[in-house]
Short mmCIF file of C-alpha atoms in Angstrom, two decimals:
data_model
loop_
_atom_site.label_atom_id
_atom_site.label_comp_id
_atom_site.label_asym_id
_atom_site.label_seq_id
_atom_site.Cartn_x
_atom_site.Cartn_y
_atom_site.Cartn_z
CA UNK A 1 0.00 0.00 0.00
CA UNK A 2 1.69 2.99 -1.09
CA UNK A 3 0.94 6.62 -0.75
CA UNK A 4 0.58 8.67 -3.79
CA UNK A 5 1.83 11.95 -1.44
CA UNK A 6 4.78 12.99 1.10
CA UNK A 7 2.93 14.31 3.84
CA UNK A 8 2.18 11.90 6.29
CA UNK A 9 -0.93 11.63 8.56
CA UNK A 10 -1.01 10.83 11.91
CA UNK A 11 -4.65 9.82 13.59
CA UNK A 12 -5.87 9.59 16.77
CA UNK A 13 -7.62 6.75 18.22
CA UNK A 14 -10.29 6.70 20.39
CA UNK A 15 -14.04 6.00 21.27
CA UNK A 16 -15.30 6.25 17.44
CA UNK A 17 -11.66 4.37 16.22
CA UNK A 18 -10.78 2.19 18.59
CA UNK A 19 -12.19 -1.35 16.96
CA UNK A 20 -9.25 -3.23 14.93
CA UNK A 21 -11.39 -3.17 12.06
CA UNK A 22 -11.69 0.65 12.29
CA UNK A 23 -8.44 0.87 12.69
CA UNK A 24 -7.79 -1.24 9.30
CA UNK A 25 -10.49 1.55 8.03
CA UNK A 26 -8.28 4.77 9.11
CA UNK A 27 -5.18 3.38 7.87
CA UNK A 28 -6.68 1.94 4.20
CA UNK A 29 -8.04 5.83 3.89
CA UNK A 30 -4.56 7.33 4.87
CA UNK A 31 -3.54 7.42 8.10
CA UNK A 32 0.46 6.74 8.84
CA UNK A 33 0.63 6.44 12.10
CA UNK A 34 -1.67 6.14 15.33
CA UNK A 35 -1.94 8.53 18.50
CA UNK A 36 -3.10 6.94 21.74
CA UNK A 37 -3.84 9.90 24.29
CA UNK A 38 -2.43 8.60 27.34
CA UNK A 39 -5.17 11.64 28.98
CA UNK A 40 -7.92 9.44 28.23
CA UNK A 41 -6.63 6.19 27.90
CA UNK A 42 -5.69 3.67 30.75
CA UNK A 43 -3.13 1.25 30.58
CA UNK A 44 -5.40 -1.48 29.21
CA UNK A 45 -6.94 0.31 26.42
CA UNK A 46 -3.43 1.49 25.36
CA UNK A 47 -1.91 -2.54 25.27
CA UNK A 48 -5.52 -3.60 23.61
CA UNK A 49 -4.94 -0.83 20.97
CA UNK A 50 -1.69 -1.04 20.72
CA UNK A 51 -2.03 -4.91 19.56
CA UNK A 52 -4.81 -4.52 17.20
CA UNK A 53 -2.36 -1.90 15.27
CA UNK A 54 -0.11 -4.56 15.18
CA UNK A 55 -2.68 -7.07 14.42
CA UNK A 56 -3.56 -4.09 11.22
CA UNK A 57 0.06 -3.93 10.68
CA UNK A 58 0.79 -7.31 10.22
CA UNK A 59 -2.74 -7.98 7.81
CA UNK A 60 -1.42 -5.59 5.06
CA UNK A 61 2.57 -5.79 5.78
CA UNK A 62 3.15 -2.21 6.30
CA UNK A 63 5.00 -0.35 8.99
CA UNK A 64 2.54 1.32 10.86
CA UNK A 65 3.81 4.01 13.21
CA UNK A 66 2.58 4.23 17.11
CA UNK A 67 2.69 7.15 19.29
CA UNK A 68 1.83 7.52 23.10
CA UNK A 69 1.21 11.23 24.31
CA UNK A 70 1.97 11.55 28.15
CA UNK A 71 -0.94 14.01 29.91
CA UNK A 72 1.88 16.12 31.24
CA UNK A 73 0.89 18.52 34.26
CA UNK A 74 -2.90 19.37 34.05
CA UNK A 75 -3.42 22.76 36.21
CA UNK A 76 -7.18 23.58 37.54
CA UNK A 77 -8.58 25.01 40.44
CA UNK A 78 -10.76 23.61 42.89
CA UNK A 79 -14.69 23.62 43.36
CA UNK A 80 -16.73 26.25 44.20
CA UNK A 81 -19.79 25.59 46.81
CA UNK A 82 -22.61 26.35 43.82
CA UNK A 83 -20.74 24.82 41.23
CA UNK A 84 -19.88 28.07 39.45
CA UNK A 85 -19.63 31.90 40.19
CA UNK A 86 -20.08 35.08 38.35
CA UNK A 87 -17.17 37.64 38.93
CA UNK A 88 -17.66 41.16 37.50
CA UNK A 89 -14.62 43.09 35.57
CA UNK A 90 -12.21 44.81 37.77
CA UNK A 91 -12.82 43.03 40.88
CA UNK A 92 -10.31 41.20 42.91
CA UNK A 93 -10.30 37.14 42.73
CA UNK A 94 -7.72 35.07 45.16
CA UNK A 95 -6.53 32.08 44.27
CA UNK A 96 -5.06 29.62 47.60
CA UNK A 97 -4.30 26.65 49.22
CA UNK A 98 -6.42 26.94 51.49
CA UNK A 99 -8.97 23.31 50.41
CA UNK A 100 -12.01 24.84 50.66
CA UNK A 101 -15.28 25.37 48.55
CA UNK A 102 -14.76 28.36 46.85
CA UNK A 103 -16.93 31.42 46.18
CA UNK A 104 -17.27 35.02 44.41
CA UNK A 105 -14.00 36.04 46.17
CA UNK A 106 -11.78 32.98 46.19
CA UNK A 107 -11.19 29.58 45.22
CA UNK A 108 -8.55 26.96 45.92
CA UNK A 109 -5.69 26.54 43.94
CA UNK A 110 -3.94 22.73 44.53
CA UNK A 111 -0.75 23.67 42.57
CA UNK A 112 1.86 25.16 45.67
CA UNK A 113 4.23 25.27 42.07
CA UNK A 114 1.99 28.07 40.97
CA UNK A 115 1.24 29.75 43.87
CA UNK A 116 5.29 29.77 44.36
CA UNK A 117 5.98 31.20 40.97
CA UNK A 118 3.55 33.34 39.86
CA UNK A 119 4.79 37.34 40.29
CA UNK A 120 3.01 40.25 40.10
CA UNK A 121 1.64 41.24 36.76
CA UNK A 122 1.60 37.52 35.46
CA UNK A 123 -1.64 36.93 33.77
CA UNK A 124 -3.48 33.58 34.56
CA UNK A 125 -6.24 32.22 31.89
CA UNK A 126 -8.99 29.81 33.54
CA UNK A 127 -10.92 27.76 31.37
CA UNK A 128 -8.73 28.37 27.74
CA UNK A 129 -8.81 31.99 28.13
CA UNK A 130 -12.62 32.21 28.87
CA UNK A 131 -11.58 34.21 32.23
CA UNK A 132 -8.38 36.48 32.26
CA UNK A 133 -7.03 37.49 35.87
CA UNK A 134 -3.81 39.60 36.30
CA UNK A 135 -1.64 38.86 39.25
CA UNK A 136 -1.76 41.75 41.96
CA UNK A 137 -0.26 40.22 45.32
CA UNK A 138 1.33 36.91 45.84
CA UNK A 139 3.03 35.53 49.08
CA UNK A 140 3.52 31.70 48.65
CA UNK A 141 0.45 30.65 49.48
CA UNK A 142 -1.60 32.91 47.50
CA UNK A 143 -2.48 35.36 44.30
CA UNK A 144 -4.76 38.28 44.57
CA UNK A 145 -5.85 39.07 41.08
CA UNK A 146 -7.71 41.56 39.06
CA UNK A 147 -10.17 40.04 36.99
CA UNK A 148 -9.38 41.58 33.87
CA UNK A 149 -12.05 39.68 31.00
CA UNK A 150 -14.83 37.01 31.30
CA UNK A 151 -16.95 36.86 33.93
CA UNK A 152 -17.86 33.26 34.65
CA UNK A 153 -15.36 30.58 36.93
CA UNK A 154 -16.58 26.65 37.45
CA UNK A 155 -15.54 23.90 39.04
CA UNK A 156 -11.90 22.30 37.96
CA UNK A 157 -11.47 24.57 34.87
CA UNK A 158 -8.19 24.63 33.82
CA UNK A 159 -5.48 27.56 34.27
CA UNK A 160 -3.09 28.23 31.61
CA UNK A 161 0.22 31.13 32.59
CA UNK A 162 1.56 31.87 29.48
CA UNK A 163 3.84 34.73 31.44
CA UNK A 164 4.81 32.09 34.55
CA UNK A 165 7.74 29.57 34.14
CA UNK A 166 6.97 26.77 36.62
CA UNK A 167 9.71 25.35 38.93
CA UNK A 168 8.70 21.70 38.34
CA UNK A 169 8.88 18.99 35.01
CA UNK A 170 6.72 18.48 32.51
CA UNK A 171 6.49 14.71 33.91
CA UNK A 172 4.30 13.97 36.37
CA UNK A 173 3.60 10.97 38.42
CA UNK A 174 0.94 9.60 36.41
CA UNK A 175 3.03 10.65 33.11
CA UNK A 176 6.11 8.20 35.08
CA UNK A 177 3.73 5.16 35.48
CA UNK A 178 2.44 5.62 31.93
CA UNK A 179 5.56 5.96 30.29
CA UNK A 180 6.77 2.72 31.83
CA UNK A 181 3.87 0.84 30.88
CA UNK A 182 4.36 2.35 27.41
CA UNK A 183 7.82 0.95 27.47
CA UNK A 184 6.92 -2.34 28.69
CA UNK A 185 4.63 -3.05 25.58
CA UNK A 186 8.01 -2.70 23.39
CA UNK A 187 5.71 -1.74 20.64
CA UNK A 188 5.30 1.95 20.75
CA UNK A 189 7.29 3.86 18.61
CA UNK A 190 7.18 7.76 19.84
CA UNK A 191 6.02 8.91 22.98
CA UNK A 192 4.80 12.45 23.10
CA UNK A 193 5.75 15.04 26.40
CA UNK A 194 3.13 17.81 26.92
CA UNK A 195 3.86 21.24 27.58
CA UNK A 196 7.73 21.08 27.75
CA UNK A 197 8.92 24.54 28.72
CA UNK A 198 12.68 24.34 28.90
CA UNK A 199 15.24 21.23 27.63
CA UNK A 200 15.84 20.12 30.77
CA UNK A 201 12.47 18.85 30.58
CA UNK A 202 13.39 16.40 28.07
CA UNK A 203 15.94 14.69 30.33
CA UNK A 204 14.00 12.11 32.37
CA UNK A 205 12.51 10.61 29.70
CA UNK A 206 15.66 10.67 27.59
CA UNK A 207 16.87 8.52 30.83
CA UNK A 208 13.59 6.41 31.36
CA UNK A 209 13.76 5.23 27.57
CA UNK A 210 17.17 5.00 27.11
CA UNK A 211 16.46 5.08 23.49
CA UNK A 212 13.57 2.43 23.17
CA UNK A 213 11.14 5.11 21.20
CA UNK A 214 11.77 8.36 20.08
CA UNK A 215 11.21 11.64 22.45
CA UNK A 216 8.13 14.30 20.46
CA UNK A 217 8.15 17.16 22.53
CA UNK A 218 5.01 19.21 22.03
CA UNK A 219 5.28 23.44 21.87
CA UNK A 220 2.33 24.57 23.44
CA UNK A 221 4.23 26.82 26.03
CA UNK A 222 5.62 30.46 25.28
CA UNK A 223 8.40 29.42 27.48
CA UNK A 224 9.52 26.83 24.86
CA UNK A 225 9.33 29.53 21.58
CA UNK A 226 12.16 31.27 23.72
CA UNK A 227 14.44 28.02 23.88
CA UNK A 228 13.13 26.37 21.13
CA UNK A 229 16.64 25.24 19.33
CA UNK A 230 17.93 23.71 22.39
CA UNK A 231 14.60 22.09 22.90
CA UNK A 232 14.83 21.10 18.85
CA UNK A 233 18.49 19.79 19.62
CA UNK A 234 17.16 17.53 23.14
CA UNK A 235 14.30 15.90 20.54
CA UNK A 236 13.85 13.79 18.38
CA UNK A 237 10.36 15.68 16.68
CA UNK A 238 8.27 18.17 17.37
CA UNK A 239 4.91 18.71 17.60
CA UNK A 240 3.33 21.98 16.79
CA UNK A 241 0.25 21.81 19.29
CA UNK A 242 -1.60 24.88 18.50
CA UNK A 243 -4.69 24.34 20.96
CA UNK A 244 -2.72 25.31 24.47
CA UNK A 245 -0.15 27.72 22.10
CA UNK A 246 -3.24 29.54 20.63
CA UNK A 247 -4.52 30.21 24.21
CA UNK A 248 -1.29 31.46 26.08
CA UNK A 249 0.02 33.09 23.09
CA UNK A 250 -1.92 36.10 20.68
CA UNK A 251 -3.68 34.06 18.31
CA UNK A 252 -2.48 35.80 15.62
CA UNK A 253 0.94 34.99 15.91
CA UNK A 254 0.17 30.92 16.16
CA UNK A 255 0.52 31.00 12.48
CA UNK A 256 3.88 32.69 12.32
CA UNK A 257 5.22 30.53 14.88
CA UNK A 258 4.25 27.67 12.86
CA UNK A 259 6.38 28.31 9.85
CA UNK A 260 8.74 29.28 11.99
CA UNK A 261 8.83 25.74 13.94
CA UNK A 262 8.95 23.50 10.22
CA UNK A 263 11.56 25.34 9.18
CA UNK A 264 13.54 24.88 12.25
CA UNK A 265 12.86 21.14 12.20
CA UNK A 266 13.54 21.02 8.36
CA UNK A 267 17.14 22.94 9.11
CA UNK A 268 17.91 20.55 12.00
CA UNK A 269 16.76 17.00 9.82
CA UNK A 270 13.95 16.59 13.19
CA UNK A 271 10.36 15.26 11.35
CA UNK A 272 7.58 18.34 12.44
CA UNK A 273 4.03 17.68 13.05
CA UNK A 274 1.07 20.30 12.78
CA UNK A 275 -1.83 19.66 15.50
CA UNK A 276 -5.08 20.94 16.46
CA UNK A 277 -8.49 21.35 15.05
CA UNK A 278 -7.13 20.85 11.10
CA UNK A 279 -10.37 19.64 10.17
CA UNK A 280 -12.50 20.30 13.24
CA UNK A 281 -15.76 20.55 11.74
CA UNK A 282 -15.71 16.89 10.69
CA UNK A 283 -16.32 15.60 14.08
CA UNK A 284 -19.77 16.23 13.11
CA UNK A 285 -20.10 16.86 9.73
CA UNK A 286 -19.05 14.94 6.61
CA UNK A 287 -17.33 18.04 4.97
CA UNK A 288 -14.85 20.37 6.44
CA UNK A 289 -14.91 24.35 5.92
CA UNK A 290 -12.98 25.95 3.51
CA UNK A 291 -10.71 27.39 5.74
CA UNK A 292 -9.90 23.99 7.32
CA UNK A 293 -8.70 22.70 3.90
CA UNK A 294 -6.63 26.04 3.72
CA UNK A 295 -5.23 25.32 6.87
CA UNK A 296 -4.48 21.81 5.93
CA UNK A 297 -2.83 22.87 2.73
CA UNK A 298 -0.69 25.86 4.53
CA UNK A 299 0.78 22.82 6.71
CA UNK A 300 1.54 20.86 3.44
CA UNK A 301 2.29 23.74 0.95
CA UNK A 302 5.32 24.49 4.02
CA UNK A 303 6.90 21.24 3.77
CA UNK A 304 5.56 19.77 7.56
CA UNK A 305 6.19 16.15 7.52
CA UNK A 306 2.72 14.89 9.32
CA UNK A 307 -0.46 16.13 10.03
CA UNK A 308 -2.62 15.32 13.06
CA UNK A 309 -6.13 14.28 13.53
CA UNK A 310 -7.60 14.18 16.83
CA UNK A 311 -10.92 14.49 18.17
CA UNK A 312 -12.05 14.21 13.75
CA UNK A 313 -10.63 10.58 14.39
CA UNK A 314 -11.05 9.33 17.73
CA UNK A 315 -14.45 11.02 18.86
CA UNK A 316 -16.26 12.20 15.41
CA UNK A 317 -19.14 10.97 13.73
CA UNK A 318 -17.06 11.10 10.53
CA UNK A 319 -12.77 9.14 11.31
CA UNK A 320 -12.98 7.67 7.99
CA UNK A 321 -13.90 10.46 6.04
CA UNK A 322 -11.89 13.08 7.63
CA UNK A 323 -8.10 10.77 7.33
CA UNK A 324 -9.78 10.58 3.57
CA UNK A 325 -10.16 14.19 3.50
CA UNK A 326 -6.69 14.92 4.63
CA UNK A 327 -4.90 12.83 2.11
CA UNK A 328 -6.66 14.07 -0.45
CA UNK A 329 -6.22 17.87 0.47
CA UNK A 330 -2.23 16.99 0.74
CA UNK A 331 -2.04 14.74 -2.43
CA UNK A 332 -3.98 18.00 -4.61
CA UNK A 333 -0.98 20.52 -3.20
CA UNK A 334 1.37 18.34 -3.99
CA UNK A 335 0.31 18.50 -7.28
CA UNK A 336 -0.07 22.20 -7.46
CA UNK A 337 2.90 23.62 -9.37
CA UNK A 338 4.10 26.39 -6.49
CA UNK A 339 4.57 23.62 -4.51
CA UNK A 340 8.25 22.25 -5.57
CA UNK A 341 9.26 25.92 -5.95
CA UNK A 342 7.89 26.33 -2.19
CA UNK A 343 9.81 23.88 -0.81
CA UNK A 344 13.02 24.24 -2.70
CA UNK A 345 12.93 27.92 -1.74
CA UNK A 346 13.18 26.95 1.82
CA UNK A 347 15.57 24.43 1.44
CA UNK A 348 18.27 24.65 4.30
CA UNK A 349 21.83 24.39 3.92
CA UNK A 350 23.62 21.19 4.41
CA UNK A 351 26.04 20.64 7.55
CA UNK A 352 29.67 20.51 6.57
CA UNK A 353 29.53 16.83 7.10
CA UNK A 354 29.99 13.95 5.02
CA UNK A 355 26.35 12.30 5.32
CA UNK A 356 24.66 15.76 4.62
CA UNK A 357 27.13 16.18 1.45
CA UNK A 358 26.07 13.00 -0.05
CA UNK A 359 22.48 13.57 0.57
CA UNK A 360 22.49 16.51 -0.98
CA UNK A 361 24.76 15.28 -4.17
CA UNK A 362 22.18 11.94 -4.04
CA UNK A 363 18.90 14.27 -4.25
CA UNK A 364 20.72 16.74 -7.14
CA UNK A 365 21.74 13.48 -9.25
CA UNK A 366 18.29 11.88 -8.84
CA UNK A 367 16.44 15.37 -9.28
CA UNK A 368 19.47 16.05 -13.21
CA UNK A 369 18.76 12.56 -14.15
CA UNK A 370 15.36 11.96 -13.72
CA UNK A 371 15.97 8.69 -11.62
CA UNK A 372 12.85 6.95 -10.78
CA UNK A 373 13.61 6.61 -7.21
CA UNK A 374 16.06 7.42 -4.48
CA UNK A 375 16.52 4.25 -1.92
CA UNK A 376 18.17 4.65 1.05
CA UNK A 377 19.43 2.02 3.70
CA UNK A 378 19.06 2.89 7.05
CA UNK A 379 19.40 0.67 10.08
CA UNK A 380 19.07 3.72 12.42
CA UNK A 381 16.76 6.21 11.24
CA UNK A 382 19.44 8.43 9.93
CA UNK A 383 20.33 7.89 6.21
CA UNK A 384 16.31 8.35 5.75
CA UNK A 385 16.08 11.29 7.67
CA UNK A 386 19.04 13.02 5.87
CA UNK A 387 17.14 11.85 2.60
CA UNK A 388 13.61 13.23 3.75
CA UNK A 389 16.14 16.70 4.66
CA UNK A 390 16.51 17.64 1.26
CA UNK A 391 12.73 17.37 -0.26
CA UNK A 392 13.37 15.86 -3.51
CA UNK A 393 10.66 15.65 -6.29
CA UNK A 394 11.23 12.20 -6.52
CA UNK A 395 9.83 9.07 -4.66
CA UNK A 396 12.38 8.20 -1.68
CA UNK A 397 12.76 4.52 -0.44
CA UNK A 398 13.33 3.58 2.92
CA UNK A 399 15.03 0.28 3.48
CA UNK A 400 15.88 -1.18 6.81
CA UNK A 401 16.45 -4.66 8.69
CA UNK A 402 15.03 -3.00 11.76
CA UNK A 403 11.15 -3.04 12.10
CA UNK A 404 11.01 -0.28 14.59
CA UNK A 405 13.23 2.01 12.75
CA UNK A 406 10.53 1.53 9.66
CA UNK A 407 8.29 2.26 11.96
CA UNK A 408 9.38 5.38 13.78
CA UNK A 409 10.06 6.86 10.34
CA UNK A 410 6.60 6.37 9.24
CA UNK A 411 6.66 10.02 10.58
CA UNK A 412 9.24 11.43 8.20
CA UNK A 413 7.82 13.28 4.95
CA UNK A 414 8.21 11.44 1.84
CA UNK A 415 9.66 8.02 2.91
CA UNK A 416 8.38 5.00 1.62
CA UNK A 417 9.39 2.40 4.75
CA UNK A 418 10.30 -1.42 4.11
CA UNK A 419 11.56 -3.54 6.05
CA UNK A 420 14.41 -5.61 4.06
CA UNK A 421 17.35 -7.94 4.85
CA UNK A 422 20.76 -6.13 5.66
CA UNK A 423 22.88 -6.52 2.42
CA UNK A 424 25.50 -8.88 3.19
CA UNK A 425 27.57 -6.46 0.19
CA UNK A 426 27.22 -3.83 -2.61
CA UNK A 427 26.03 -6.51 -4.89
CA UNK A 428 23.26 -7.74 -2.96
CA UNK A 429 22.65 -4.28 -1.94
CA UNK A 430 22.00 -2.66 -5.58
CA UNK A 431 19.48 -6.11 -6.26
CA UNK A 432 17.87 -6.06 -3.24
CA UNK A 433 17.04 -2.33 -4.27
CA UNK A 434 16.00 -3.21 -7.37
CA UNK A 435 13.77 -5.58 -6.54
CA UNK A 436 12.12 -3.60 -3.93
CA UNK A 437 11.60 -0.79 -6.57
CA UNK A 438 9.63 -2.82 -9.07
CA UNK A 439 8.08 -5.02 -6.15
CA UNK A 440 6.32 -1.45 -4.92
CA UNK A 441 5.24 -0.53 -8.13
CA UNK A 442 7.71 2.37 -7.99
CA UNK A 443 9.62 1.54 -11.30
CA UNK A 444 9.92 -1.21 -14.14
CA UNK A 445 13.07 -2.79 -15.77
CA UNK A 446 15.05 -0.53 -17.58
CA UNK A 447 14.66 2.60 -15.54
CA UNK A 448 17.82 4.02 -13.12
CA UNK A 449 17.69 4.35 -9.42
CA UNK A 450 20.02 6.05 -6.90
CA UNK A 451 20.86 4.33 -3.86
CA UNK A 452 22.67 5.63 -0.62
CA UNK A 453 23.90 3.90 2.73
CA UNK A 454 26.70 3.77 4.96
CA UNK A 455 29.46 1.64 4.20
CA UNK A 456 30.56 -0.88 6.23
CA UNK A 457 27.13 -2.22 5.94
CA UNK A 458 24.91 -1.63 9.14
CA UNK A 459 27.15 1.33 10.60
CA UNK A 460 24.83 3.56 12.24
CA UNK A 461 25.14 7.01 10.95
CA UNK A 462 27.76 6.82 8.53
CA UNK A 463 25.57 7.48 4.94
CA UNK A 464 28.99 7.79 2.75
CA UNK A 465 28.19 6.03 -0.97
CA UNK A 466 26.12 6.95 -3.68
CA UNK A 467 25.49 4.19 -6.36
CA UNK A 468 23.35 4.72 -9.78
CA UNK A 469 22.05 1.65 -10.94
CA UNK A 470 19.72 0.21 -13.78
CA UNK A 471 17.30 -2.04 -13.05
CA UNK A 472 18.14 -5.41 -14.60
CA UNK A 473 15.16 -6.61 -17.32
CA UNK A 474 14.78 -9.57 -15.04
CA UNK A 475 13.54 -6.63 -12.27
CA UNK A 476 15.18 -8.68 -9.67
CA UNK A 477 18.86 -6.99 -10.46
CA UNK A 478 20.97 -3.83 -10.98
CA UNK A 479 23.52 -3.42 -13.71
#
């Protein structure tokens, strides 16, 4: 089953998607890769889903991509005695530890991290933004505020600071159980940290994995914009979640920030994906709006390398319809003739490094000769990542002898993953190529392919030889 398009989709699972025959559904219409909220799922769902992926995965002998997002630190305030309250503009609100019912003039606050670093001035947004306070007093153990928009506070809405840095990680205890039982399946592929704010966040996981899937950190956090190369540099991908971004941040500049965050991850070879209510409307309607196709296409026309689904997929009336939707927006820009010159226009420049050299000589070549395909052996991820790097116009090949790398780069734009037998030399390399070509339905005998690896065989990182070859009339060998 190959995709006729480079972007790749990623698709949450849940209530309306969580059957193995849905499943087979979303990923027969387009979806990539599978997101298991670890906010909503408990550790039982996520091995039961998990399994029927696999189950998917081996049914139609693709690598299908899995990724676990951790809950991270969810902030709210307490109850109130009624249920709710109406405040009025201008009038002061206090926010403590005291556990209490709360009322018109207070609530309780069970977060001592916030009450310990919020300072005067910082603004405080209950309920996504629906209530704006301003910090007047704080001592430790409490914040007077000015209620400065929206008048209405219930029970355990959450609080977003988009002007506080907090003094503890983004992992939390239940993010620390759910991580190891993540691990313990062995069969996730990316697991996801929630509002990361600094890259020191990234360092308990980096330790807790030690390597066993690859580390997403999600930017939803104006702290993270201000570190956000060091953050790139601590992760393996990024996700552009612009649901908690567009509420601590000017809305208007959530779309600025977003080509500013692909670029970034194109420059540094990281795989970029674009979140958040792409085709909202579809969780109850058929059809999305106009403007979520636009939005859709922005994300593809920039060169992101996924797109993400989440309540469309896992809650809608409409999962199916809405991955189908998707693919075909990105498969109609991909066509459109701006697109190439888009892309190519934003190309980055290579590192003064051996690997990036040859990708960049391998995409040229392929791109002058009109090669049919570009394969590319990877055992760790990194040949195909380098490949993916450079955007080239034509269809890139993925080969490895590791299932989970083929899996965790069913994230990366344009790569076709296979999971093949490590080439015991060139020889067997260049057929084995060949084959695979012509197996795909990517080319027939007679056309030319370019193929790059690392040589010795199976040395992680090294991508060092380029190799044209023809593919033999027999289609089973390169001359």
């Amino acid at each position: 089953m190959r995709r006729n398009r480079k972007v790749k989709i990623l698709a949450t699972l849940g209530p309306a998607s969580s059957e193995e025959e849905q499943i087979q559904k979303l990923h027969e219409a387009g979806a990539d890769l599978f997101r298991i909220n670890m906010s909503h799922a408990s550790h039982d769902l996520m091995r039961t889903l998990i399994k029927r992926i696999r189950n998917v995965e081996a049914r139609l002998g693709r690598p299908i991509g899995i990724l676990c997002d951790l809950q991270g630190p969810k902030l709210r305030v307490g109850k109130f005695l009624d249920g709710k309250v109406e405040l009025e503009i201008g009038q002061t609100f206090t926010l403590d530890d005291k556990d209490e019912p709360g009322n018109e003039k207070r609530v309780f606050l069970p977060h001592p991290e916030i009450l310990q670093s919020v300072q005067p001035g910082h603004r405080l947004l209950i309920d996504d933004g629906k209530l704006q306070l301003r910090a007047e007093k704080c001592d430790g153990k409490s914040i007077e505020c000015t209620v400065v928009a929206g008048t209405t506070i219930s029970d355990r809405k959450g609080v977003s600071l988009p002007d506080t840095l907090l003094g503890v990680g983004a992992l939390t205890d239940k993010d620390r159980a759910d991580l190891d039982a993540v691990l313990e399946t062995g069969d996730a592929d990316w697991v996801a940290l929630s509002f990361v704010q600094r890259p020191d966040d990234l360092a308990e996981v980096r330790k807790i994995a030690r390597g066993q899937v690859g580390l997403m950190s999600k930017i939803e956090k104006p702290q993270a914009i201000e570190r956000i190369e060091e953050i790139i540099e601590m992760s393996d991908a990024l996700m552009v979640a612009r649901g908690d971004l567009g509420v601590e941040m000017p809305l208007e500049t959530v779309p600025g920030l977003q080509k500013k965050l692909i670029r970034l991850c194109r420059s540094a070879g990281k795989p970029v994906v674009v979140a958040t209510q792409m085709l909202e409307s579809m969780i109850e309607s058929p059809v999305p709006t106009r403007a979520e196709v636009s939005d859709v296409a922005t994300a593809v026309f920039e060169g992101a390398d996924a797109v993400m689904l989440s309540a469309e997929s896992a809650a809608g009336k409409y999962p199916a319809e809405a991955v189908a939707t998707m693919a075909s927006v990105a498969r109609t820009i991909e066509r459109e003739q701006l697109y190439p010159q888009i892309l190519y226009a934003q190309r980055p420049q290579p590192e003064a490094t051996g690997a990036d050299a040859i990708s960049l000589a391998s995409r040229e070549i392929a791109e002058t000769l009109k090669l049919t395909a570009l394969v590319c052996y990877t055992a760790s991820g990194t040949t195909g990542l380098r490949a993916a790097r450079e955007r080239p116009n034509v269809p890139i090949i993925a080969l490895s002898p590791v299932v989970k790398t083929a899996r965790r780069l069913s994230v990366v734009w344009g790569l076709h993953c296979v999971v093949a037998d490590e080439p015991t030399d060139l020889d067997t390399m260049v057929d084995g190529a060949c084959q695979i070509v012509v197996d795909e339905g990517i080319g027939k005998p007679g056309d030319r392919i370019i193929i790059s690896a690392g040589v010795p065989l199976g040395t992680p990182g090294a991508t060092n030889m380029l190799r044209i070859a023809y593919i033999g009339m027999d289609g089973r060998s390169g001359v």
